[in-house]
XYZ file of C-alpha atoms in Angstrom:
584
model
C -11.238 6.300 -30.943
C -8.116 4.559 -30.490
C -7.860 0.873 -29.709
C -5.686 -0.806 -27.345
C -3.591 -3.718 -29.064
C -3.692 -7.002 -27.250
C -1.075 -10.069 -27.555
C -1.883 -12.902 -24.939
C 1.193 -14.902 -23.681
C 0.060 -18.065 -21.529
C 2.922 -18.394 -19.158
C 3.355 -22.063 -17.194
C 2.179 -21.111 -13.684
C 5.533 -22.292 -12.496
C 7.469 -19.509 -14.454
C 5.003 -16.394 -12.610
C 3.885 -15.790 -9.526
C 1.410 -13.607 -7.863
C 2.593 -10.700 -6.458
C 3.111 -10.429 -2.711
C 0.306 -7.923 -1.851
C -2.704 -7.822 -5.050
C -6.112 -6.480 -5.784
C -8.329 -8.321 -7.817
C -10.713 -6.753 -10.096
C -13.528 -9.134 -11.688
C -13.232 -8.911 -15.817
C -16.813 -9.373 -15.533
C -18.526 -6.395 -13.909
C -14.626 -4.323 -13.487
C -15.481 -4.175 -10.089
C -12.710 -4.954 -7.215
C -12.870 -7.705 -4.749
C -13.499 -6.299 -1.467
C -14.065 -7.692 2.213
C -17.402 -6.422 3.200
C -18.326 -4.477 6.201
C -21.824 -6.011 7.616
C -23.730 -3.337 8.888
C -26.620 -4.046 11.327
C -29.709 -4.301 8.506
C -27.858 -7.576 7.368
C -26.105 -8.881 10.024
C -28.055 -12.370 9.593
C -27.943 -12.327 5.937
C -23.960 -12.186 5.488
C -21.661 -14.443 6.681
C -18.441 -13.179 8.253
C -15.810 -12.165 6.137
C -18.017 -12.117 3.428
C -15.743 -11.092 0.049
C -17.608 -9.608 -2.837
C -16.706 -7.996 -6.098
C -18.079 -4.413 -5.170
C -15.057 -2.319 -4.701
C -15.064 0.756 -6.530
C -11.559 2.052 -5.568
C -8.195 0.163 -6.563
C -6.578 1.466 -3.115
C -9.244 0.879 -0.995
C -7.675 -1.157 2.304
C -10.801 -3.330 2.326
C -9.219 -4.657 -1.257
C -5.791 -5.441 -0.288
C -4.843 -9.014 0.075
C -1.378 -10.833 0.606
C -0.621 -13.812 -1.293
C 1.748 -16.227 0.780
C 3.106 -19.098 -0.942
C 2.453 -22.927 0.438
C 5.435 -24.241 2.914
C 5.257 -27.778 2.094
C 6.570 -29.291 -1.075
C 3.998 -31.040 -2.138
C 2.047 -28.032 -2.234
C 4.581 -25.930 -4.182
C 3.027 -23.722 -6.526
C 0.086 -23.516 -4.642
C -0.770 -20.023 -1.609
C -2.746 -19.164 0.909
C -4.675 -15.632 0.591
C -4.874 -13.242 3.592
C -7.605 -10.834 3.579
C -5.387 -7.333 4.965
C -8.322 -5.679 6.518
C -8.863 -8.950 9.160
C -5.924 -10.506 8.688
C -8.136 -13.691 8.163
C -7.030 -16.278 5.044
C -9.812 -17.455 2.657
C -11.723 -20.256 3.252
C -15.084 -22.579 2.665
C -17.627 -21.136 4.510
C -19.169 -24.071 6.599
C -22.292 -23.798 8.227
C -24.064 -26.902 9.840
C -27.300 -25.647 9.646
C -27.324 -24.245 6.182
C -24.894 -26.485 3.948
C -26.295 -25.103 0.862
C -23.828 -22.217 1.826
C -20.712 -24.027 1.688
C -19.380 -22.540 -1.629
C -18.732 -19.458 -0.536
C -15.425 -18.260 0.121
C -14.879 -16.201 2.910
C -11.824 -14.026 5.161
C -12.046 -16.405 8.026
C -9.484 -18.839 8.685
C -7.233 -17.394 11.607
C -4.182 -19.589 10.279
C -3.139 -21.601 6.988
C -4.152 -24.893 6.774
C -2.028 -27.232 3.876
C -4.320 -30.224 4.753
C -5.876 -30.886 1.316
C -8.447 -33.875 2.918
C -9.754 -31.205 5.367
C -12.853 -28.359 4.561
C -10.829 -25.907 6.288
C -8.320 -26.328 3.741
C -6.981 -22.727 2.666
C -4.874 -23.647 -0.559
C -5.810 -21.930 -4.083
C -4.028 -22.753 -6.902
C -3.337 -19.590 -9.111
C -3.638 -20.218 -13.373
C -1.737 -17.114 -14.733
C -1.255 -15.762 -18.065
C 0.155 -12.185 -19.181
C -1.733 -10.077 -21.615
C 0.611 -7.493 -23.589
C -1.481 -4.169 -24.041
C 0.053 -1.910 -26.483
C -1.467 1.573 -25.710
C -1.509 4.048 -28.698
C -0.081 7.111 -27.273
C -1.814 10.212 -29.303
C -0.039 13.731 -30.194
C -2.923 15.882 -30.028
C -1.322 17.790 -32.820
C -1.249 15.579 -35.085
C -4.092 13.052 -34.081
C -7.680 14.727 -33.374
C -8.928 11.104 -31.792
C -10.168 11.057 -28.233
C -7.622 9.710 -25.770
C -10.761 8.048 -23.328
C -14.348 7.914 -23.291
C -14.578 11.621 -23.095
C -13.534 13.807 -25.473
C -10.058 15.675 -25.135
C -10.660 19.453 -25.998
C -7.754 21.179 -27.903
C -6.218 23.495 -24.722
C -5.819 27.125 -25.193
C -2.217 27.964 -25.578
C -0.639 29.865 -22.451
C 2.691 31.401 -23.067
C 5.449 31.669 -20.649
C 7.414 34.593 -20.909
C 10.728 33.606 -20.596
C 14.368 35.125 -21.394
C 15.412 32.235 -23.432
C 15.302 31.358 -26.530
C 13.996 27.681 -26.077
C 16.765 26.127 -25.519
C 17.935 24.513 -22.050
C 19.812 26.936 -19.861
C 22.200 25.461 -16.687
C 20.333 24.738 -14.146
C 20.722 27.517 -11.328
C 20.874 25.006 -8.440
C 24.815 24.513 -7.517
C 24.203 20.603 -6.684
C 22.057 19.883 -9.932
C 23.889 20.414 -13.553
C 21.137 21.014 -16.257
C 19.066 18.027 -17.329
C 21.151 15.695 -18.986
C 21.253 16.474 -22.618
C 23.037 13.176 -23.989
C 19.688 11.159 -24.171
C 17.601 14.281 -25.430
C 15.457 13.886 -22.339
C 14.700 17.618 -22.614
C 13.298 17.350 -26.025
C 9.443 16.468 -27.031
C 9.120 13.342 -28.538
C 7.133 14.126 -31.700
C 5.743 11.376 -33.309
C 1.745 10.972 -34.624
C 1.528 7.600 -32.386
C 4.043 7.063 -29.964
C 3.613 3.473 -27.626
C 3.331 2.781 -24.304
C 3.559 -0.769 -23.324
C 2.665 -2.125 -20.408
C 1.298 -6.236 -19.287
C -1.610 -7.169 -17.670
C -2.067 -10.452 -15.619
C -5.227 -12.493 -15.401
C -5.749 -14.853 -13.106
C -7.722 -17.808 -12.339
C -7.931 -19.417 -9.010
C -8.618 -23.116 -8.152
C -9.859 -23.903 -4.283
C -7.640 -27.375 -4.582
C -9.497 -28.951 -1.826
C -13.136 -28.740 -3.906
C -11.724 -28.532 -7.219
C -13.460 -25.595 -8.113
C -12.397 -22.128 -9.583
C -14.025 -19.267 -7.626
C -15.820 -16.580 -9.449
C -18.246 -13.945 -9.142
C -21.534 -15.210 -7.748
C -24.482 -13.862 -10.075
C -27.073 -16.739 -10.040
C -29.998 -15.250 -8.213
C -30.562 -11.702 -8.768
C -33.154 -11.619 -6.349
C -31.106 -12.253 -3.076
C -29.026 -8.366 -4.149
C -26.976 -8.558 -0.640
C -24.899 -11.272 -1.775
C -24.787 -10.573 -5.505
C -21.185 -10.308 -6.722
C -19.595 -12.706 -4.034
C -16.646 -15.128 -3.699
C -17.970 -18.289 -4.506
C -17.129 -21.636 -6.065
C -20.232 -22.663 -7.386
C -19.724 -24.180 -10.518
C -23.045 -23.079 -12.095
C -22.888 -21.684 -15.797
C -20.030 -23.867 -16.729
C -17.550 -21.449 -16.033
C -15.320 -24.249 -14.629
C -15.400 -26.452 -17.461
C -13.372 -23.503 -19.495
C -9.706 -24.373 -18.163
C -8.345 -21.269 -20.441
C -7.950 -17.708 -19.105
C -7.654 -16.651 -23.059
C -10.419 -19.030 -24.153
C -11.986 -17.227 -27.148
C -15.900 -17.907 -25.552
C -17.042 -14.692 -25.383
C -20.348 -15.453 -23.157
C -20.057 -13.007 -20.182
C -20.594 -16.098 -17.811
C -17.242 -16.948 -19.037
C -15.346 -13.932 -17.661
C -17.041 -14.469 -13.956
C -13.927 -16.267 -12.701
C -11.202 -14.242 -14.348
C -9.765 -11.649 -12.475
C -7.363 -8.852 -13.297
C -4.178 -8.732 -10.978
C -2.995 -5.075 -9.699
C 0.410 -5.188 -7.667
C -0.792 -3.273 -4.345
C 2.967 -2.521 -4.401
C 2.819 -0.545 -7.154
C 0.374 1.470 -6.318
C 1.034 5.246 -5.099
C -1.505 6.995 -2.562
C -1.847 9.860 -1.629
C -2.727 11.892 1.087
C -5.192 14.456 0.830
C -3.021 17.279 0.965
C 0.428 17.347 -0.145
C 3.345 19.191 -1.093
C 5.417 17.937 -3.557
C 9.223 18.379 -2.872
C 11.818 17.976 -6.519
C 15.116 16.041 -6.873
C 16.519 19.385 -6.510
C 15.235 19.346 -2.734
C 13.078 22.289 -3.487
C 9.092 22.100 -3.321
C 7.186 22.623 -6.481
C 5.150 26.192 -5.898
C 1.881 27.975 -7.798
C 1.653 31.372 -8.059
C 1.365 33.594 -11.035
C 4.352 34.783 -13.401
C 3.293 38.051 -14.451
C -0.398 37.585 -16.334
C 0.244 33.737 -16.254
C -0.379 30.695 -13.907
C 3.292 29.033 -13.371
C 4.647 25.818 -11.625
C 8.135 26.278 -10.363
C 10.475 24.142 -8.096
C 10.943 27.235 -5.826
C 9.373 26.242 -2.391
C 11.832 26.143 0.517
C 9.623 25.264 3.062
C 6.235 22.883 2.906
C 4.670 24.971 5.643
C 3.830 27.686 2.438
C 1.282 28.847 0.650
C 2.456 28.132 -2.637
C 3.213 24.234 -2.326
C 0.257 23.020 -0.661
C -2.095 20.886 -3.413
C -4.976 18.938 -2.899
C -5.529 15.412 -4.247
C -8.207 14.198 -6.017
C -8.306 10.040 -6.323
C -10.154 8.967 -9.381
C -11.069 4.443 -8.594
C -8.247 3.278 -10.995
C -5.514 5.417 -9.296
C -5.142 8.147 -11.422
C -4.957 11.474 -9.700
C -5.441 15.310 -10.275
C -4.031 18.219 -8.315
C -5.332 21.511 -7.406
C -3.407 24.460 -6.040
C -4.677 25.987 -2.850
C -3.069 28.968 -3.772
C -4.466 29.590 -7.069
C -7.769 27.207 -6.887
C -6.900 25.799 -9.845
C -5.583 22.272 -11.393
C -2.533 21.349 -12.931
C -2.731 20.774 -16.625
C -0.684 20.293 -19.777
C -0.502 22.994 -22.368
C 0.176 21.278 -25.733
C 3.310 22.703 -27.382
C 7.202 22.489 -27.256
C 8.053 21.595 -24.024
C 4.543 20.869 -22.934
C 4.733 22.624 -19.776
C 2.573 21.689 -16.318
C 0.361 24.657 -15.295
C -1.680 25.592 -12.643
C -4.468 27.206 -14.492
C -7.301 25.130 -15.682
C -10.679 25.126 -14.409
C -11.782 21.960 -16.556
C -11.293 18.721 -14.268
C -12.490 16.165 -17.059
C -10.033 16.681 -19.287
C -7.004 13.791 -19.817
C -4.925 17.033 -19.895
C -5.390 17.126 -16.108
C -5.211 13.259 -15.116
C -1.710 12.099 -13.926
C -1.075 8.562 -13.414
C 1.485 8.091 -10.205
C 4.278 5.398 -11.021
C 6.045 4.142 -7.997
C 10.107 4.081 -8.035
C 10.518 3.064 -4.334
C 8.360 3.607 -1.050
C 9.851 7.354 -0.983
C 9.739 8.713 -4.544
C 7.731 8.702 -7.577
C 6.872 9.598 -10.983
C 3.968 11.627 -12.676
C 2.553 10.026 -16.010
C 0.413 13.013 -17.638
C -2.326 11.209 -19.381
C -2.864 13.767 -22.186
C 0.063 12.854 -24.087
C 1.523 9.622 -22.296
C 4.609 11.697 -21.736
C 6.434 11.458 -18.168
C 6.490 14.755 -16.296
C 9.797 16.603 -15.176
C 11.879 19.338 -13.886
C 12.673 21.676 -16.865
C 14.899 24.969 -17.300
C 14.570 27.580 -19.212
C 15.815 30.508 -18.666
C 16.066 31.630 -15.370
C 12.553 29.479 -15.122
C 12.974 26.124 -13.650
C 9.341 24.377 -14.316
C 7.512 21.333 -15.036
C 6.436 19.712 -18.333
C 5.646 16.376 -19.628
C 7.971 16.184 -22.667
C 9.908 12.766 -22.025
C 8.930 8.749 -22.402
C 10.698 7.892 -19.843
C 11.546 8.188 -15.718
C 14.992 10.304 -15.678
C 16.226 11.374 -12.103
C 14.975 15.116 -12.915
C 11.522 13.359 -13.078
C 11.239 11.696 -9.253
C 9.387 13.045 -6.729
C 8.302 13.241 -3.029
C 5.686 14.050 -0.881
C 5.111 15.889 2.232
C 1.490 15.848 4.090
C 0.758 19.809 4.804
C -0.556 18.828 8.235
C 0.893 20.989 11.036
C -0.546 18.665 13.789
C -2.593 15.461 14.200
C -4.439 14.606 16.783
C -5.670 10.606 16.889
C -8.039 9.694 19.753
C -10.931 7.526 20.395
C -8.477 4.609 19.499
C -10.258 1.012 19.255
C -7.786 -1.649 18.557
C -9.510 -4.446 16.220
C -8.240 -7.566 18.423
C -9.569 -9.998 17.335
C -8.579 -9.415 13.691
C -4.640 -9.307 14.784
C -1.812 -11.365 14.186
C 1.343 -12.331 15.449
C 3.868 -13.364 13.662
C 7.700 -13.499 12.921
C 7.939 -15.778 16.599
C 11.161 -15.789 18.051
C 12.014 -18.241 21.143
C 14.569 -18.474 23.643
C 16.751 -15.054 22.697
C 19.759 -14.959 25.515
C 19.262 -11.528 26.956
C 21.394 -11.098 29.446
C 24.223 -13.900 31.269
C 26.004 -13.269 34.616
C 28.259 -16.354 36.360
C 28.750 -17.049 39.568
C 32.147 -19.157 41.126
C 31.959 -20.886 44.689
C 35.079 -21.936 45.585
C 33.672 -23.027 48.660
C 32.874 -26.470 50.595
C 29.592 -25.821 51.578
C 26.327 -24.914 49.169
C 25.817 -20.710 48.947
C 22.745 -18.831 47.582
C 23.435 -16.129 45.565
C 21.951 -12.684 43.813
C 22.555 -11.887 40.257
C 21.514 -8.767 38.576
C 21.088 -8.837 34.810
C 21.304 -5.238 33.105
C 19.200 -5.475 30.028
C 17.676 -2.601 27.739
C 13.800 -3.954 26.695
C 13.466 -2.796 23.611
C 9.787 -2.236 21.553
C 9.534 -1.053 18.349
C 6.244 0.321 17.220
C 4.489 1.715 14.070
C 0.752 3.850 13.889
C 0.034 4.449 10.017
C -2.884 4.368 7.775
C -3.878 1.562 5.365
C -4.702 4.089 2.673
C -1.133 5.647 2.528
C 1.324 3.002 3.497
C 2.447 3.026 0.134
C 4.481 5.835 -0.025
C 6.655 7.798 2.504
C 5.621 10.779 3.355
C 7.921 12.018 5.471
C 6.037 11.375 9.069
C 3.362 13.893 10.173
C 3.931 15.349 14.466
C 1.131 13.012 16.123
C -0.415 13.516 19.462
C -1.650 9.814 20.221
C -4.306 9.444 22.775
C -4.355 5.661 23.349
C -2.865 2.623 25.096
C -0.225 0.217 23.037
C -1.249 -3.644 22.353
C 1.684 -5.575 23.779
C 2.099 -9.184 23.726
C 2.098 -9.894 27.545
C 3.888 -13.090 29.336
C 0.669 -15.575 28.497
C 1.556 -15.085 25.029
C -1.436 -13.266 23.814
C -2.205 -9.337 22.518
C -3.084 -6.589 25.525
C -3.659 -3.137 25.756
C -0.443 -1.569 28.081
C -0.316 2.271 28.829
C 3.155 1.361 30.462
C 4.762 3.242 27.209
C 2.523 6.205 27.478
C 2.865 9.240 29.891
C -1.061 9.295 31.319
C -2.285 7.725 28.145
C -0.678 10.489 25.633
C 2.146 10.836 23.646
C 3.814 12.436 20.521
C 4.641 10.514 17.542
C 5.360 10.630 14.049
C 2.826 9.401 12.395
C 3.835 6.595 9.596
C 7.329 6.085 11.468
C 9.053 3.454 13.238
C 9.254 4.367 17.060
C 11.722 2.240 18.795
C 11.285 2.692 22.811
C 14.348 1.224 25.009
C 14.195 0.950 28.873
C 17.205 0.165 31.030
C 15.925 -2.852 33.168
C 18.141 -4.746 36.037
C 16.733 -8.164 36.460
C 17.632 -9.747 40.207
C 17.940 -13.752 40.107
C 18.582 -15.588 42.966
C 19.973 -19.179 42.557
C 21.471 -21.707 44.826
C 25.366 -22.476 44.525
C 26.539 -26.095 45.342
C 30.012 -26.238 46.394
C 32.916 -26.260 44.531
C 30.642 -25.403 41.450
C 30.354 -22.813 38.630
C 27.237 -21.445 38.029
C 25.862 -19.211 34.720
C 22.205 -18.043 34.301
C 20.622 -16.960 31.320
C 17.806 -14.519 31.032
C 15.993 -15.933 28.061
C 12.807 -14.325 26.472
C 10.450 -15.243 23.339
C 9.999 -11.924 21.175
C 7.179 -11.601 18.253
C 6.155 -9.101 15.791
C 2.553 -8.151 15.126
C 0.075 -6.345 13.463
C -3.536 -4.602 14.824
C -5.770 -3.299 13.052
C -7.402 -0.425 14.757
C -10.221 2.495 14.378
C -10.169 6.018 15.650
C -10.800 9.389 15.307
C -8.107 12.251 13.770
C -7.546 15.781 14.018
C -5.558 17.488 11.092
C -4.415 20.842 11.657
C -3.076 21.607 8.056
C -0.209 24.684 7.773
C -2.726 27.212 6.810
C -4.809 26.639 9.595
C -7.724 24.672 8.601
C -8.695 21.584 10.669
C -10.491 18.541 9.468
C -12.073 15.961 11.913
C -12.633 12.167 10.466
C -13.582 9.170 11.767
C -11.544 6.458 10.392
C -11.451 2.626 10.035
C -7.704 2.511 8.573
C -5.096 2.215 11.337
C -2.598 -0.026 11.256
C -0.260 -0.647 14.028
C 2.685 -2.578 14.259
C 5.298 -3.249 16.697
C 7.597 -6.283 18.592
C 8.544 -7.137 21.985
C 10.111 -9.427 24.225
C 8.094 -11.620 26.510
C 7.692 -14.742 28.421
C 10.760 -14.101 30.399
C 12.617 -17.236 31.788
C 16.152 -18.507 33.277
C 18.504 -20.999 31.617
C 20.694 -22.218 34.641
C 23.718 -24.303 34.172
C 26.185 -25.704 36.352
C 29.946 -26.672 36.118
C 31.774 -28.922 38.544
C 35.219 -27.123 39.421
């Protein structure tokens, strides 16, 4: 078996931050730190907001939290984390009645509070360091090993039958030349251990107002409902060991160490998905003669040939299986290591891609039988996909379409009391008119102020916001929170036609009405007069549950009941006047 090289690098804190959006998985029982869902057997038995390491999936939404850093100086260095699925930020749980509870940390806090002398105090202080993992990278040619766990059968070698003689051919595409040749990107990299490096980052985190790291909560096996939480307790001594790389190897030790993931940099997908070249053209299956191919030939995501289905292992990694041919993608060892479509055998590392994100529309495929990156490939008058180069060159990015004809979302139930509002914005100037009178005696007069309101909103899915997928047609069947003139989140149909309307689902929508506002204001004489229409405008963010219907391009419709949504959106409100006056 191959073993994974470690060099640890302590890094001041000051020198690294956290990123923006993280998971945290516990480096002592690898699972991820999740907020819990309390169902109605133990409803009394766990507080709200309850956080425990129990997460088996890296992109679940109920693992996603944002890091924001402290606003006052004295607290630099030092964050506040938000809990994504209720937009609450973690806090001591404080119960009068049971204070033997109070080192729990829980997604409660509806705003930050910098106040170190207070309980509800919701600043952590993050100790990072970096590990450097040097992955072995095995040929399976020249290195038998096992890759993982499981063992990586040798692959039976499929042919292509080609015209050429092995060597790249010009790419037929007019707008593509063939892949460049000047860094040998189209050549295998043979070597008996190639490297992939990559860092890790561990963190520790210190409540600052009790002193206390939190860890994983493990001290009384008997009360199973809240094994695994968020606590500070600092039972086992785990907060007497200051070092993240501290050489104790009890397992108590690793209870408050966590392993950071960048949310950002993870890719996922939707179920089904068509996945559309740098070329512009969709990668199809169908058979070549006698064999299974994968060619960048689709035109159109609507058919048969391009639609896949996704299959999300916990740590990200993916494989894909062709609707058209029922089978999954896999590498065939051999110069150039081509990507085919014919492999009943999901357990092999031959069929396990890891995504790598290169922005929020495109992508990269990792295949993790050889560590290789996968890529468009000519040959002949064959323009496939192989995993033959180290690195991420343009012929390797990649998009996504969802195969979903329609979508239906109904039975809409906006989460408000888990939303927030931020981004405030107060006294905009809308719209001015003046008014002269050049008179001796006092006038009233009418204004009218021509203004376009303007909304922006956003329906998506936790799951998938990130990465692009192009927007899927969306019937929605539900009203649209609005913040109204009191300041606080509403349900408004006023932007719906009877409650209904089509969307793209995952897109910005921007709605703008024309809207004449009438003021009438008294005129002294001899006096200039100019009114202001001046509004407050916010942006916010709801989570919300519902129900969708896919209608996917062959037909097939799938009915879920989903817990997901995520809608966004801004508008004006608290309308007011700003008159002034000018003596003549």
């Amino acid at each position: 078996m191959a073993q994974i090289e470690v060099d640890r690098t302590e890094n001041p804190s000051d020198e690294i931050t956290l990123p923006r959006f993280v998971v945290l998985k516990s480096n002592h029982n690898n699972k991820y730190l999740s907020y819990t869902n309390i169902s109605e057997e133990n409803v009394d038995q766990v507080p709200t907001g309850f956080l425990k390491f129990s997460g088996e999936e890296v992109g679940s939404h109920y693992a996603k939290f944002e890091v924001e850093m402290a606003k006052s100086c004295e607290n630099k260095g030092l964050v506040h984390i938000r809990c994504c699925y209720n937009n609450k930020y973690w806090v001591r749980l404080l119960r009068t009645n049971t204070p033997e509870d109070d080192h729990w940390i829980v997604a409660k806090a509806n705003e930050p509070e910098e106040d170190r002398s207070k309980s509800s105090c919701t600043l952590f202080e993050p100790i990072i360091t970096v590990e450097e993992l040097n992955d072995p990278v095995l040929n399976e040619e020249d290195d038998n090993d096992a890759i993982s766990d499981g063992e990586n059968d040798v692959a039976e070698q499929h042919q292509v039958h080609n015209d050429g003689n092995g060597d790249d051919e010009e790419d037929n595409d007019n707008d593509n030349d063939n892949d460049n040749e000047h860094d040998n990107n189209n050549r295998r990299v043979h070597a008996g251990r190639n490297r992939f490096d990559r860092k890790r980052m561990l963190v520790r985190l210190r409540h600052v107002q009790l002193g206390h790291y939190t860890r994983l909560w493990k001290d009384n096996e008997n009360i199973q409902h809240l094994m695994g939480g968020l606590s500070t307790s600092p039972d086992n001594n785990t907060n007497n060991n200051t070092d993240v790389n501290s050489n104790n190897t009890d397992e108590s030790s690793m209870c408050d160490v966590c392993t950071v993931i960048d949310w950002g940099s993870l890719v996922i997908f939707p179920k089904h998905v068509a996945f559309k070249g740098d070329n512009g053209a969709f990668l199809t299956s169908d058979w070549r003669g006698w064999n299974a191919n994968l060619e960048y030939e689709g035109e159109d995501f609507r058919g048969a040939q391009v639609a896949h289905e996704i299959f999300t292992n916990p740590d990200g990694s993916i494989r894909i299986k062709s609707d058209n041919l029922g089978k999954f993608w896999c590498r065939r060892p051999g110069d150039p290591d081509w990507i085919l479509p014919d492999s009943d055998d999901p357990t092999r590392n031959d069929t396990l891609f890891q995504p790598i994100k290169i922005d929020d529309n495109e992508f990269a495929l990792r295949n993790m039988g050889n560590f290789n990156i996968c890529k468009r490939y000519t040959l002949g008058c064959m323009v496939g996909f192989t995993a033959n180069v180290p690195n991420i060159p343009i012929f390797a990015h990649l998009r996504i379409e969802e195969v979903v004809r329609s979508r239906i979302v109904y039975n809409v139930s906006y989460r408000l009391m888990q939303a927030r509002i931020y981004d405030y914005q107060n006294e905009i100037e809308i719209a001015t008119g003046e008014a002269v009178n050049l008179t001796q005696e006092t006038t009233g007069m009418t204004f009218k102020l021509p203004y376009k309101n303007t909304k922006r909103v956003s329906w998506n899915d936790a799951r998938t916001l990130s990465m692009k997928s192009g927007g899927v047609k969306t019937t929605m069947q539900a009203g649209v929170p609005m913040i109204g003139e009191d300041g606080k989140l509403a349900i408004s149909s006023s932007g719906f036609n009877c409650g209904s309307t089509i969307i793209k689902w995952g897109e910005v929508e921007t709605w703008e009405t024309a809207v004449q506002n009438v003021c009438k204001v008294v005129v002294p004489a001899m006096t200039t007069v100019e009114v202001s229409l001046i509004a407050n405008r916010a942006s916010y963010e709801v989570p919300f549950n519902y129900s969708r219907r896919d209608t996917r391009t062959n037909g097939q419709i799938s009915n879920n009941d989903m817990d997901d949504g995520i809608y966004t959106g801004f508008n004006f409100f608290n309308f007011n006047y700003n008159i002034k006056q000018k003596n003549l």
